[in-house]
Amino acid sequence: MTKPANEKSGARIVVPVALEGRGYDIHIGRHQLCEAASLIASFAPGAKAALVTDEHVAGLHAPAFETCLQQAGVATTRIEIPPGEASKSYARFAALCDALLAAKIERNDLVIAFGGGVVGDLTGFAAAVLRRGVRFVQIPTTLLSQVDSSVGGKTGINSSHGKNLIGAFHQPALVIADTALLDTLSEREFKAGYAEVVKYGLIGDPNFFDWCEVNWSRIIAGGPERDHAVAVSCRAKAAIVARDEREEGDRALLNLGHTFAHALERLTGYDASRLVHGEAVAIGLALAFRFSQRLGLCSGQDAGRVAAHLDAVGLPSRLQQVPGGAGSTEEIVAAMTQDKKVKRGVLTFILARGIGKSFIAPGVAADEVRDFIEAELAAA
Ligand code: NAD
């Protein structure tokens, strides 16, 4: 079983992302903000920085970070956006680009994304196109962004046609995951991010899933288990991204549960009071395993274990748990077929032959999906 071997001391863990010419390190540990500022200063001497954050994170953590940056000699301009998925919009993107230009951010300066996945995705996209590309640093402040969205260079915004449909690949130059920042995260947001942690065990690391089943409450409580979970997740993501930066193959495995999840988010209008991304992913993970079971690929025991773990943590695992209802079979299937992972009307799913044995299944028949969703909605 995976143990936080060298990670007990609370020392900083460094996970490299090996990309030819665009490689970078992910630094993980508690109370890293002043070290982050020193790293930024040494990595880009003389550069000024725009610190992009959301109003919520700004109130909690920006002054402390700005003090560290100031002490390290990095001049910063703070740019705040409203919290929430609605900020991944054309209007907010345009306003951010203009604010970065007004702050006179040049090609050799830095843009720092200091927030959750919303801030990271929006800021990364602005950095990708501003003056045809400026360097950006990710300082993720949610569990979801520390284990997933800050790593790998996918940036973007949403369109009325769907989530993340407008974007660019733009790798960060540095990622610093200060796990102490997660202490102020609401329990709901923390658990939502935990769904992405579990995902790595389900994709390809059954020992990590075993470890999560035993240690999940310690991950929430903080301490070495939290750092270990972030490090294992980042190593898994870094390995996949290094193999397939542009999602031409293996990287699609990271979408386990996401075809279902994106449909549920669309059907609930991206309304965080009903469903946040990680909660949609939790339902999607359970559905992916039950769908695999239905197709005769995965044992009922494994599918049951996945749902039982999500239930134990307090995450949703069924369509019936979507507040206000998920919608009808037809609505759910229609929302799924709008997903960008659909090629010529045929669905590509990430399915599983068991825990830690996920694989890419192109060409899943729409009828199979429809019958499965109908059965799920009919289940008590
Ligand atoms: P988020 O950025 O909306 O943050 C969730 C909430 O937590 C917000 O209200 C925010 O203000 C608050 N918050 C952030 N840090 C906090 C802290 N330390 N203490 C207290 N509150 C804090 O949501 P998220 O779950 O981090 O990210 C979701 C987004 O990430 C989605 O848009 C999703 O599409 C995207 N995503 C992108 C990738 C990628 O590879 N680029 C991968 C997965 C998800």
CSV table of C-alpha atoms and ligand atoms in Angstrom, one decimal:
chain,number,residue,atom,x,y,z
A,1,MET,CA,0.0,0.0,0.0
A,2,THR,CA,1.3,3.5,-0.9
A,3,LYS,CA,2.8,5.3,2.1
A,4,PRO,CA,3.8,8.9,2.4
A,5,ALA,CA,7.4,7.6,2.7
A,6,ASN,CA,9.7,10.7,2.3
A,7,GLU,CA,6.7,13.0,2.7
A,8,LYS,CA,6.3,12.6,6.4
A,9,SER,CA,8.7,15.3,7.3
A,10,GLY,CA,6.5,18.1,5.8
A,11,ALA,CA,9.5,19.1,3.6
A,12,ARG,CA,8.8,20.5,0.2
A,13,ILE,CA,8.2,17.9,-2.5
A,14,VAL,CA,9.2,18.7,-6.1
A,15,VAL,CA,7.5,17.0,-9.0
A,16,PRO,CA,9.0,17.7,-12.4
A,17,VAL,CA,6.9,17.8,-15.5
A,18,ALA,CA,9.2,16.6,-18.3
A,19,LEU,CA,8.3,18.4,-21.5
A,20,GLU,CA,11.0,19.1,-24.1
A,21,GLY,CA,11.8,22.8,-23.9
A,22,ARG,CA,8.7,23.5,-21.8
A,23,GLY,CA,9.4,21.5,-18.7
A,24,TYR,CA,8.7,22.9,-15.2
A,25,ASP,CA,8.6,21.9,-11.6
A,26,ILE,CA,5.6,21.6,-9.2
A,27,HIS,CA,6.5,22.5,-5.6
A,28,ILE,CA,4.3,21.0,-3.0
A,29,GLY,CA,4.3,21.7,0.8
A,30,ARG,CA,2.7,23.7,3.6
A,31,HIS,CA,3.4,27.4,4.0
A,32,GLN,CA,5.2,27.9,0.7
A,33,LEU,CA,4.1,31.5,-0.2
A,34,CYS,CA,7.4,33.3,0.7
A,35,GLU,CA,9.4,30.4,-0.9
A,36,ALA,CA,7.2,30.8,-3.9
A,37,ALA,CA,8.0,34.5,-4.1
A,38,SER,CA,11.8,33.8,-3.9
A,39,LEU,CA,11.4,31.1,-6.6
A,40,ILE,CA,9.6,33.6,-8.8
A,41,ALA,CA,12.2,36.3,-8.1
A,42,SER,CA,15.1,34.0,-8.9
A,43,PHE,CA,13.4,32.5,-11.9
A,44,ALA,CA,12.6,35.8,-13.5
A,45,PRO,CA,15.0,38.4,-12.2
A,46,GLY,CA,13.8,42.0,-12.6
A,47,ALA,CA,10.4,40.9,-14.0
A,48,LYS,CA,7.3,42.6,-12.8
A,49,ALA,CA,4.2,40.5,-12.2
A,50,ALA,CA,0.4,40.7,-12.4
A,51,LEU,CA,-1.2,38.8,-9.6
A,52,VAL,CA,-4.6,37.6,-10.9
A,53,THR,CA,-6.9,36.2,-8.2
A,54,ASP,CA,-10.6,36.1,-7.4
A,55,GLU,CA,-12.2,38.4,-4.9
A,56,HIS,CA,-12.7,35.6,-2.4
A,57,VAL,CA,-9.1,34.4,-2.4
A,58,ALA,CA,-7.9,38.0,-2.5
A,59,GLY,CA,-9.6,38.6,0.8
A,60,LEU,CA,-8.1,35.5,2.4
A,61,HIS,CA,-4.6,35.2,1.1
A,62,ALA,CA,-3.5,38.0,-1.3
A,63,PRO,CA,-2.0,40.4,1.3
A,64,ALA,CA,0.3,37.7,2.8
A,65,PHE,CA,1.5,36.7,-0.7
A,66,GLU,CA,2.0,40.3,-1.8
A,67,THR,CA,4.1,40.9,1.3
A,68,CYS,CA,6.3,37.9,0.3
A,69,LEU,CA,6.6,39.1,-3.3
A,70,GLN,CA,7.5,42.6,-2.1
A,71,GLN,CA,10.2,41.2,0.2
A,72,ALA,CA,11.5,39.1,-2.7
A,73,GLY,CA,11.7,42.3,-4.8
A,74,VAL,CA,8.9,41.4,-7.3
A,75,ALA,CA,6.7,44.4,-8.2
A,76,THR,CA,3.1,43.3,-8.6
A,77,THR,CA,-0.2,44.7,-9.7
A,78,ARG,CA,-3.2,42.8,-8.3
A,79,ILE,CA,-6.1,42.1,-10.7
A,80,GLU,CA,-9.3,40.6,-9.2
A,81,ILE,CA,-12.1,38.8,-10.9
A,82,PRO,CA,-15.4,37.7,-9.4
A,83,PRO,CA,-15.3,34.1,-8.1
A,84,GLY,CA,-17.1,31.3,-9.9
A,85,GLU,CA,-17.4,29.5,-13.2
A,86,ALA,CA,-19.2,32.5,-14.8
A,87,SER,CA,-15.8,34.3,-14.9
A,88,LYS,CA,-14.6,31.9,-17.6
A,89,SER,CA,-16.4,34.1,-20.2
A,90,TYR,CA,-15.5,36.1,-23.3
A,91,ALA,CA,-16.3,39.3,-21.4
A,92,ARG,CA,-14.1,38.5,-18.4
A,93,PHE,CA,-11.3,37.3,-20.7
A,94,ALA,CA,-11.4,40.6,-22.6
A,95,ALA,CA,-11.4,42.6,-19.4
A,96,LEU,CA,-8.5,40.6,-18.0
A,97,CYS,CA,-6.4,41.1,-21.2
A,98,ASP,CA,-7.0,44.8,-21.0
A,99,ALA,CA,-6.1,44.9,-17.3
A,100,LEU,CA,-2.8,43.1,-18.1
A,101,LEU,CA,-2.0,45.6,-20.8
A,102,ALA,CA,-2.9,48.5,-18.5
A,103,ALA,CA,-0.5,47.0,-16.0
A,104,LYS,CA,2.1,47.1,-18.7
A,105,ILE,CA,2.9,43.4,-18.6
A,106,GLU,CA,5.5,42.8,-21.3
A,107,ARG,CA,6.8,39.6,-22.9
A,108,ASN,CA,9.5,39.2,-20.3
A,109,ASP,CA,7.2,39.8,-17.4
A,110,LEU,CA,5.1,37.3,-15.5
A,111,VAL,CA,1.4,36.6,-14.9
A,112,ILE,CA,0.6,34.8,-11.7
A,113,ALA,CA,-2.6,32.8,-11.4
A,114,PHE,CA,-3.5,32.8,-7.7
A,115,GLY,CA,-6.7,30.9,-7.2
A,116,GLY,CA,-8.7,27.8,-8.1
A,117,GLY,CA,-9.2,26.3,-11.5
A,118,VAL,CA,-11.4,29.2,-12.7
A,119,VAL,CA,-8.6,31.7,-12.1
A,120,GLY,CA,-6.0,29.3,-13.5
A,121,ASP,CA,-7.9,28.5,-16.7
A,122,LEU,CA,-8.8,32.1,-17.4
A,123,THR,CA,-5.4,33.6,-16.5
A,124,GLY,CA,-3.5,30.9,-18.4
A,125,PHE,CA,-5.5,31.6,-21.5
A,126,ALA,CA,-4.9,35.4,-21.2
A,127,ALA,CA,-1.2,34.7,-20.7
A,128,ALA,CA,-1.2,32.4,-23.8
A,129,VAL,CA,-2.4,35.2,-26.1
A,130,LEU,CA,-1.2,38.4,-24.5
A,131,ARG,CA,1.5,39.8,-26.7
A,132,ARG,CA,1.4,36.3,-28.4
A,133,GLY,CA,2.4,34.6,-25.1
A,134,VAL,CA,3.8,35.6,-21.8
A,135,ARG,CA,5.1,33.3,-19.0
A,136,PHE,CA,2.7,32.4,-16.3
A,137,VAL,CA,3.0,30.9,-12.8
A,138,GLN,CA,0.3,28.8,-11.2
A,139,ILE,CA,-0.3,29.1,-7.5
A,140,PRO,CA,-3.4,26.9,-7.1
A,141,THR,CA,-5.5,27.5,-4.0
A,142,THR,CA,-8.1,24.7,-4.2
A,143,LEU,CA,-7.5,21.0,-4.0
A,144,LEU,CA,-8.9,20.5,-7.4
A,145,SER,CA,-6.5,23.1,-8.9
A,146,GLN,CA,-3.5,21.7,-7.0
A,147,VAL,CA,-4.1,18.1,-8.2
A,148,ASP,CA,-5.4,18.8,-11.7
A,149,SER,CA,-6.0,22.1,-13.4
A,150,SER,CA,-2.8,23.9,-12.6
A,151,VAL,CA,-0.7,21.1,-14.2
A,152,GLY,CA,-0.6,20.3,-17.9
A,153,GLY,CA,-1.2,23.6,-19.7
A,154,LYS,CA,-4.8,23.4,-20.6
A,155,THR,CA,-6.2,26.9,-20.4
A,156,GLY,CA,-9.5,28.3,-21.6
A,157,ILE,CA,-13.0,29.7,-21.1
A,158,ASN,CA,-16.5,28.5,-21.7
A,159,SER,CA,-18.9,29.2,-24.6
A,160,SER,CA,-22.7,29.0,-24.8
A,161,HIS,CA,-21.9,25.8,-26.7
A,162,GLY,CA,-20.2,24.2,-23.8
A,163,LYS,CA,-17.4,24.2,-21.3
A,164,ASN,CA,-13.7,24.9,-22.1
A,165,LEU,CA,-14.4,25.0,-25.8
A,166,ILE,CA,-12.3,28.2,-26.4
A,167,GLY,CA,-8.7,27.8,-25.2
A,168,ALA,CA,-5.1,27.1,-25.8
A,169,PHE,CA,-2.3,24.8,-24.6
A,170,HIS,CA,0.0,27.1,-22.6
A,171,GLN,CA,2.3,25.4,-20.0
A,172,PRO,CA,3.0,27.3,-16.8
A,173,ALA,CA,6.6,28.1,-16.1
A,174,LEU,CA,6.3,27.0,-12.5
A,175,VAL,CA,3.6,25.6,-10.2
A,176,ILE,CA,3.6,26.1,-6.4
A,177,ALA,CA,1.0,24.2,-4.4
A,178,ASP,CA,0.9,25.5,-0.9
A,179,THR,CA,-1.3,22.9,0.8
A,180,ALA,CA,-1.8,25.2,3.9
A,181,LEU,CA,-3.9,27.5,1.6
A,182,LEU,CA,-6.5,24.7,1.5
A,183,ASP,CA,-7.2,25.1,5.2
A,184,THR,CA,-9.6,28.0,4.4
A,185,LEU,CA,-11.4,26.0,1.7
A,186,SER,CA,-15.0,25.1,2.5
A,187,GLU,CA,-15.5,21.4,3.2
A,188,ARG,CA,-17.7,21.2,0.2
A,189,GLU,CA,-15.0,22.6,-2.2
A,190,PHE,CA,-12.4,20.4,-0.6
A,191,LYS,CA,-14.4,17.2,-1.1
A,192,ALA,CA,-15.2,18.3,-4.7
A,193,GLY,CA,-11.4,18.5,-5.3
A,194,TYR,CA,-11.0,15.1,-3.7
A,195,ALA,CA,-13.0,13.5,-6.5
A,196,GLU,CA,-10.1,14.3,-8.8
A,197,VAL,CA,-7.6,12.8,-6.3
A,198,VAL,CA,-9.6,9.5,-6.3
A,199,LYS,CA,-9.7,9.7,-10.1
A,200,TYR,CA,-5.9,9.0,-10.3
A,201,GLY,CA,-6.3,5.8,-8.3
A,202,LEU,CA,-9.2,4.7,-10.5
A,203,ILE,CA,-7.3,5.5,-13.7
A,204,GLY,CA,-4.1,3.5,-13.1
A,205,ASP,CA,-3.0,3.2,-9.5
A,206,PRO,CA,-5.1,0.7,-7.5
A,207,ASN,CA,-2.7,0.9,-4.5
A,208,PHE,CA,-3.4,4.6,-4.3
A,209,PHE,CA,-7.1,4.0,-4.3
A,210,ASP,CA,-6.6,1.5,-1.4
A,211,TRP,CA,-4.6,4.1,0.4
A,212,CYS,CA,-7.3,6.8,-0.2
A,213,GLU,CA,-10.0,4.5,1.3
A,214,VAL,CA,-8.0,4.3,4.5
A,215,ASN,CA,-6.6,7.9,4.6
A,216,TRP,CA,-9.2,10.2,3.1
A,217,SER,CA,-10.2,11.9,6.4
A,218,ARG,CA,-6.5,12.6,7.1
A,219,ILE,CA,-6.2,14.2,3.7
A,220,ILE,CA,-9.0,16.5,4.6
A,221,ALA,CA,-7.5,17.2,8.1
A,222,GLY,CA,-4.2,18.3,6.6
A,223,GLY,CA,-0.7,17.1,7.4
A,224,PRO,CA,1.6,14.7,5.5
A,225,GLU,CA,-1.3,12.7,4.0
A,226,ARG,CA,-2.6,15.8,2.3
A,227,ASP,CA,0.8,16.6,0.8
A,228,HIS,CA,1.2,13.0,-0.2
A,229,ALA,CA,-2.2,12.9,-2.0
A,230,VAL,CA,-1.3,16.1,-3.9
A,231,ALA,CA,2.1,14.7,-4.8
A,232,VAL,CA,0.9,11.3,-6.0
A,233,SER,CA,-1.8,13.1,-8.1
A,234,CYS,CA,0.6,15.6,-9.6
A,235,ARG,CA,3.1,12.7,-10.4
A,236,ALA,CA,0.3,10.8,-12.2
A,237,LYS,CA,-0.8,13.9,-14.1
A,238,ALA,CA,2.8,14.9,-15.0
A,239,ALA,CA,3.5,11.4,-16.3
A,240,ILE,CA,0.4,11.4,-18.6
A,241,VAL,CA,1.1,15.0,-19.8
A,242,ALA,CA,4.7,14.1,-20.5
A,243,ARG,CA,3.5,11.2,-22.7
A,244,ASP,CA,0.8,13.1,-24.5
A,245,GLU,CA,0.8,16.9,-24.0
A,246,ARG,CA,-1.9,17.6,-26.6
A,247,GLU,CA,-4.4,14.8,-25.8
A,248,GLU,CA,-3.7,12.8,-28.9
A,249,GLY,CA,-3.8,9.6,-26.9
A,250,ASP,CA,-3.3,8.7,-23.3
A,251,ARG,CA,-4.1,12.1,-21.9
A,252,ALA,CA,-7.8,11.4,-22.6
A,253,LEU,CA,-7.7,9.0,-19.6
A,254,LEU,CA,-7.8,12.1,-17.4
A,255,ASN,CA,-11.3,12.5,-18.6
A,256,LEU,CA,-12.5,9.5,-16.7
A,257,GLY,CA,-16.1,10.4,-15.5
A,258,HIS,CA,-15.9,13.8,-17.3
A,259,THR,CA,-18.3,13.1,-20.3
A,260,PHE,CA,-21.0,12.5,-17.7
A,261,ALA,CA,-19.7,15.4,-15.5
A,262,HIS,CA,-19.7,18.0,-18.2
A,263,ALA,CA,-23.2,17.1,-19.2
A,264,LEU,CA,-24.5,17.4,-15.6
A,265,GLU,CA,-22.7,20.8,-15.3
A,266,ARG,CA,-24.4,22.0,-18.5
A,267,LEU,CA,-27.8,20.8,-17.4
A,268,THR,CA,-27.5,22.5,-14.0
A,269,GLY,CA,-26.5,25.7,-15.7
A,270,TYR,CA,-23.0,25.8,-14.1
A,271,ASP,CA,-24.8,26.8,-11.0
A,272,ALA,CA,-22.4,26.2,-8.1
A,273,SER,CA,-25.3,26.3,-5.6
A,274,ARG,CA,-26.5,23.0,-7.3
A,275,LEU,CA,-23.4,21.3,-8.4
A,276,VAL,CA,-19.7,22.2,-8.6
A,277,HIS,CA,-17.3,20.6,-11.0
A,278,GLY,CA,-15.8,18.1,-8.6
A,279,GLU,CA,-19.2,16.9,-7.5
A,280,ALA,CA,-20.2,16.4,-11.1
A,281,VAL,CA,-16.9,14.4,-11.5
A,282,ALA,CA,-17.7,12.3,-8.5
A,283,ILE,CA,-21.1,11.3,-10.0
A,284,GLY,CA,-19.3,10.8,-13.4
A,285,LEU,CA,-16.7,8.4,-11.8
A,286,ALA,CA,-19.4,6.3,-10.2
A,287,LEU,CA,-21.3,6.3,-13.5
A,288,ALA,CA,-18.2,5.3,-15.6
A,289,PHE,CA,-17.7,2.3,-13.4
A,290,ARG,CA,-21.4,1.2,-13.4
A,291,PHE,CA,-21.5,1.7,-17.2
A,292,SER,CA,-18.3,-0.5,-17.4
A,293,GLN,CA,-20.1,-3.0,-15.3
A,294,ARG,CA,-23.2,-3.0,-17.5
A,295,LEU,CA,-21.0,-3.5,-20.5
A,296,GLY,CA,-19.5,-6.6,-18.9
A,297,LEU,CA,-16.0,-5.0,-18.5
A,298,CYS,CA,-15.8,-4.5,-14.8
A,299,SER,CA,-17.0,-6.4,-11.7
A,300,GLY,CA,-19.9,-5.2,-9.7
A,301,GLN,CA,-17.7,-5.4,-6.7
A,302,ASP,CA,-15.3,-2.8,-8.1
A,303,ALA,CA,-18.1,-0.5,-9.2
A,304,GLY,CA,-19.7,-0.9,-5.8
A,305,ARG,CA,-16.4,0.0,-4.1
A,306,VAL,CA,-16.0,3.2,-6.1
A,307,ALA,CA,-19.6,4.4,-5.2
A,308,ALA,CA,-19.1,3.3,-1.5
A,309,HIS,CA,-16.0,5.3,-1.2
A,310,LEU,CA,-17.5,8.4,-2.7
A,311,ASP,CA,-20.5,7.9,-0.4
A,312,ALA,CA,-18.3,7.5,2.7
A,313,VAL,CA,-16.5,10.8,1.9
A,314,GLY,CA,-19.8,12.6,1.4
A,315,LEU,CA,-19.6,13.0,-2.3
A,316,PRO,CA,-22.6,12.3,-4.7
A,317,SER,CA,-22.5,9.1,-6.7
A,318,ARG,CA,-25.9,9.0,-8.4
A,319,LEU,CA,-27.9,11.1,-10.8
A,320,GLN,CA,-30.7,11.3,-8.3
A,321,GLN,CA,-28.3,13.3,-6.0
A,322,VAL,CA,-28.2,16.3,-8.4
A,323,PRO,CA,-30.1,19.0,-6.6
A,324,GLY,CA,-33.2,19.9,-8.5
A,325,GLY,CA,-32.8,16.8,-10.7
A,326,ALA,CA,-30.3,15.9,-13.5
A,327,GLY,CA,-32.9,16.0,-16.2
A,328,SER,CA,-34.5,13.3,-18.5
A,329,THR,CA,-32.7,10.6,-20.3
A,330,GLU,CA,-33.0,12.5,-23.5
A,331,GLU,CA,-31.7,15.7,-22.0
A,332,ILE,CA,-28.7,14.0,-20.4
A,333,VAL,CA,-27.8,12.1,-23.6
A,334,ALA,CA,-28.2,15.3,-25.7
A,335,ALA,CA,-25.9,17.2,-23.2
A,336,MET,CA,-23.3,14.4,-23.5
A,337,THR,CA,-23.3,14.4,-27.2
A,338,GLN,CA,-22.4,18.1,-27.3
A,339,ASP,CA,-19.2,17.3,-25.4
A,340,LYS,CA,-16.0,18.0,-27.4
A,341,LYS,CA,-15.0,14.4,-26.9
A,342,VAL,CA,-17.7,13.4,-29.5
A,343,LYS,CA,-16.4,12.6,-33.0
A,344,ARG,CA,-19.0,12.4,-35.8
A,345,GLY,CA,-21.8,11.5,-33.4
A,346,VAL,CA,-19.9,8.6,-31.8
A,347,LEU,CA,-19.0,8.9,-28.2
A,348,THR,CA,-15.6,8.2,-26.8
A,349,PHE,CA,-15.7,7.1,-23.2
A,350,ILE,CA,-13.1,6.3,-20.6
A,351,LEU,CA,-14.2,2.9,-19.3
A,352,ALA,CA,-12.6,0.6,-16.7
A,353,ARG,CA,-11.8,-3.1,-16.5
A,354,GLY,CA,-11.5,-2.6,-12.8
A,355,ILE,CA,-10.1,-0.2,-10.2
A,356,GLY,CA,-6.8,1.2,-11.7
A,357,LYS,CA,-7.5,-0.3,-15.1
A,358,SER,CA,-9.1,2.5,-17.1
A,359,PHE,CA,-8.9,2.7,-20.9
A,360,ILE,CA,-10.0,4.8,-23.8
A,361,ALA,CA,-13.1,3.3,-25.5
A,362,PRO,CA,-13.8,5.0,-28.8
A,363,GLY,CA,-17.1,4.3,-30.7
A,364,VAL,CA,-19.4,3.6,-27.8
A,365,ALA,CA,-22.9,3.3,-29.3
A,366,ALA,CA,-25.3,6.1,-28.4
A,367,ASP,CA,-28.0,3.4,-27.7
A,368,GLU,CA,-25.9,1.8,-25.0
A,369,VAL,CA,-25.5,5.1,-23.3
A,370,ARG,CA,-29.1,5.9,-23.6
A,371,ASP,CA,-30.2,2.6,-22.1
A,372,PHE,CA,-27.7,3.0,-19.3
A,373,ILE,CA,-28.9,6.5,-18.3
A,374,GLU,CA,-32.5,5.3,-18.4
A,375,ALA,CA,-31.7,2.4,-16.1
A,376,GLU,CA,-29.8,4.7,-13.7
A,377,LEU,CA,-32.7,7.2,-13.5
A,378,ALA,CA,-35.1,4.3,-12.9
A,379,ALA,CA,-32.9,2.8,-10.1
A,380,ALA,CA,-34.2,3.4,-6.6
B,1,NAD,P1,-13.0,27.6,-8.4
B,1,NAD,O1,-11.8,28.2,-9.0
B,1,NAD,O2,-14.3,28.2,-8.9
B,1,NAD,O3,-12.9,27.7,-6.9
B,1,NAD,C1,-13.9,27.3,-6.1
B,1,NAD,C2,-14.3,28.3,-5.0
B,1,NAD,O4,-13.3,28.2,-4.0
B,1,NAD,C3,-14.4,29.7,-5.4
B,1,NAD,O5,-15.5,30.3,-4.8
B,1,NAD,C4,-13.1,30.3,-4.9
B,1,NAD,O6,-13.2,31.7,-4.6
B,1,NAD,C5,-12.9,29.5,-3.6
B,1,NAD,N1,-11.5,29.4,-3.2
B,1,NAD,C6,-10.4,29.2,-3.9
B,1,NAD,N2,-9.3,29.0,-3.1
B,1,NAD,C7,-9.8,29.1,-1.9
B,1,NAD,C8,-9.1,29.0,-0.6
B,1,NAD,N3,-7.8,28.7,-0.5
B,1,NAD,N4,-9.9,29.2,0.5
B,1,NAD,C9,-11.2,29.5,0.4
B,1,NAD,N5,-11.9,29.6,-0.8
B,1,NAD,C10,-11.1,29.4,-1.9
B,1,NAD,O7,-13.1,26.1,-8.7
B,1,NAD,P2,-12.1,24.9,-8.8
B,1,NAD,O8,-12.8,23.7,-8.4
B,1,NAD,O9,-10.7,25.2,-8.2
B,1,NAD,O10,-11.8,24.8,-10.4
B,1,NAD,C11,-12.9,24.4,-11.3
B,1,NAD,C12,-12.5,24.8,-12.7
B,1,NAD,O11,-11.3,24.1,-13.1
B,1,NAD,C13,-13.5,24.5,-13.7
B,1,NAD,O12,-13.7,25.6,-14.5
B,1,NAD,C14,-12.9,23.4,-14.5
B,1,NAD,O13,-13.3,23.4,-15.8
B,1,NAD,C15,-11.4,23.7,-14.4
B,1,NAD,N6,-10.6,22.6,-14.6
B,1,NAD,C16,-9.5,22.8,-15.5
B,1,NAD,C17,-8.6,21.7,-15.7
B,1,NAD,C18,-7.5,22.0,-16.7
B,1,NAD,O14,-6.7,21.0,-17.0
B,1,NAD,N7,-7.2,23.2,-17.1
B,1,NAD,C19,-8.8,20.5,-15.1
B,1,NAD,C20,-9.8,20.4,-14.2
B,1,NAD,C21,-10.7,21.4,-14.0
